Tab-separated table of C-alpha atoms in Angstrom:
chain	number	residue	atom	x	y	z
A	1	MET	CA	-37.550	47.934	-118.390
A	2	THR	CA	-40.890	49.653	-118.354
A	3	SER	CA	-43.162	49.512	-121.351
A	4	ASN	CA	-42.623	51.847	-124.270
A	5	SER	CA	-45.961	53.593	-123.682
A	6	ASP	CA	-44.992	54.353	-120.051
A	7	VAL	CA	-41.719	55.918	-121.165
A	8	SER	CA	-43.395	57.861	-123.958
A	9	GLY	CA	-46.111	59.105	-121.600
A	10	LYS	CA	-43.613	60.311	-119.003
A	11	LYS	CA	-41.487	61.927	-121.701
A	12	ILE	CA	-44.430	63.844	-123.143
A	13	ALA	CA	-45.819	64.826	-119.717
A	14	ALA	CA	-42.415	65.998	-118.469
A	15	GLY	CA	-41.713	67.858	-121.707
A	16	ILE	CA	-45.004	69.728	-121.754
A	17	CYS	CA	-44.789	70.543	-118.037
A	18	GLY	CA	-41.221	71.763	-118.532
A	19	ILE	CA	-42.270	74.062	-121.346
A	20	LEU	CA	-45.443	75.404	-119.716
A	21	LEU	CA	-44.665	75.231	-115.969
A	22	GLY	CA	-40.878	75.119	-115.958
A	23	ALA	CA	-40.405	77.799	-113.323
A	24	LEU	CA	-42.310	75.672	-110.806
A	25	GLY	CA	-40.269	72.519	-111.471
A	26	ILE	CA	-43.334	70.370	-112.136
A	27	HIS	CA	-41.454	68.439	-114.843
A	28	LYS	CA	-38.930	67.351	-112.208
A	29	PHE	CA	-41.702	65.949	-110.009
A	30	VAL	CA	-43.135	64.066	-113.022
A	31	LEU	CA	-39.780	62.308	-113.447
A	32	GLY	CA	-39.479	61.576	-109.736
A	33	TYR	CA	-36.764	64.136	-109.006
A	34	SER	CA	-38.395	65.603	-105.893
A	35	THR	CA	-35.310	67.406	-104.572
A	36	GLU	CA	-34.613	69.173	-107.870
A	37	GLY	CA	-38.308	70.033	-108.302
A	38	LEU	CA	-38.444	71.458	-104.805
A	39	ILE	CA	-35.322	73.545	-105.489
A	40	MET	CA	-36.894	75.060	-108.603
A	41	LEU	CA	-40.212	75.663	-106.844
A	42	LEU	CA	-38.634	77.285	-103.794
A	43	VAL	CA	-36.249	79.460	-105.809
A	44	SER	CA	-39.168	80.738	-107.881
A	45	THR	CA	-41.449	81.408	-104.920
A	46	LEU	CA	-39.054	82.548	-102.190
A	47	THR	CA	-37.535	85.209	-104.445
A	48	CYS	CA	-41.057	86.591	-104.986
A	49	GLY	CA	-40.782	85.671	-108.647
A	50	LEU	CA	-37.589	87.621	-109.333
A	51	VAL	CA	-35.645	84.504	-110.357
A	52	ALA	CA	-38.699	82.722	-111.807
A	53	PRO	CA	-37.841	83.760	-115.392
A	54	VAL	CA	-34.463	82.038	-115.059
A	55	MET	CA	-36.148	78.887	-113.734
A	56	GLY	CA	-38.669	79.169	-116.570
A	57	ILE	CA	-35.901	79.253	-119.168
A	58	ILE	CA	-34.277	76.208	-117.560
A	59	GLY	CA	-37.627	74.407	-117.658
A	60	LEU	CA	-38.199	75.414	-121.278
A	61	ILE	CA	-34.798	74.105	-122.339
A	62	GLU	CA	-35.264	70.861	-120.415
A	63	GLY	CA	-38.760	70.372	-121.835
A	64	ILE	CA	-37.463	70.762	-125.376
A	65	ILE	CA	-34.591	68.361	-124.653
A	66	TYR	CA	-37.024	65.768	-123.270
A	67	LEU	CA	-39.291	65.959	-126.300
A	68	THR	CA	-36.481	65.754	-128.865
A	69	LYS	CA	-34.942	62.570	-127.431
A	70	SER	CA	-36.040	59.151	-128.622
A	71	ASP	CA	-37.954	57.057	-126.087
A	72	GLU	CA	-34.963	54.754	-125.598
A	73	GLU	CA	-32.526	57.641	-125.146
A	74	PHE	CA	-34.927	59.365	-122.723
A	75	TYR	CA	-35.332	56.151	-120.709
A	76	ASN	CA	-31.582	55.526	-120.495
A	77	THR	CA	-30.718	59.113	-119.621
A	78	TYR	CA	-33.441	60.182	-117.198
A	79	MET	CA	-34.957	56.995	-115.795
A	80	VAL	CA	-31.953	54.683	-115.623
A	81	GLY	CA	-29.094	57.206	-115.463
A	82	LYS	CA	-31.070	59.597	-113.206
A	83	LYS	CA	-29.608	62.695	-114.901
A	84	ALA	CA	-31.378	65.474	-113.007
A	85	TRP	CA	-30.277	68.643	-114.828
A	86	PHE	CA	-30.194	69.246	-118.586
C-alpha cells in the first residue's frame, strides 16, 4: 500500500481537477485512467464544446465523490479496485 500522504494528495488533486476541469477529464489522468480521460477530453473538444457541459457535470460529481470519501475508501475504490466512472 502506498503511504497515506500519497493517497490523500492524489485524492485532493483529482477532486479539485474534477471540480474545476471536469470537462477535460484531467482528474482521470491524475488517477492514471488515461483511456477514460482521453474519452472525456475528446468528447468535449470534438463536439466543439456542445457536450462539454455534460462532461463538466460528470467531472463535478466525480470530484465531489472523491473529496467526500475517506483516504482508505478512496484508495480501495479507485487505486486498488480501479473503478473508472463514478
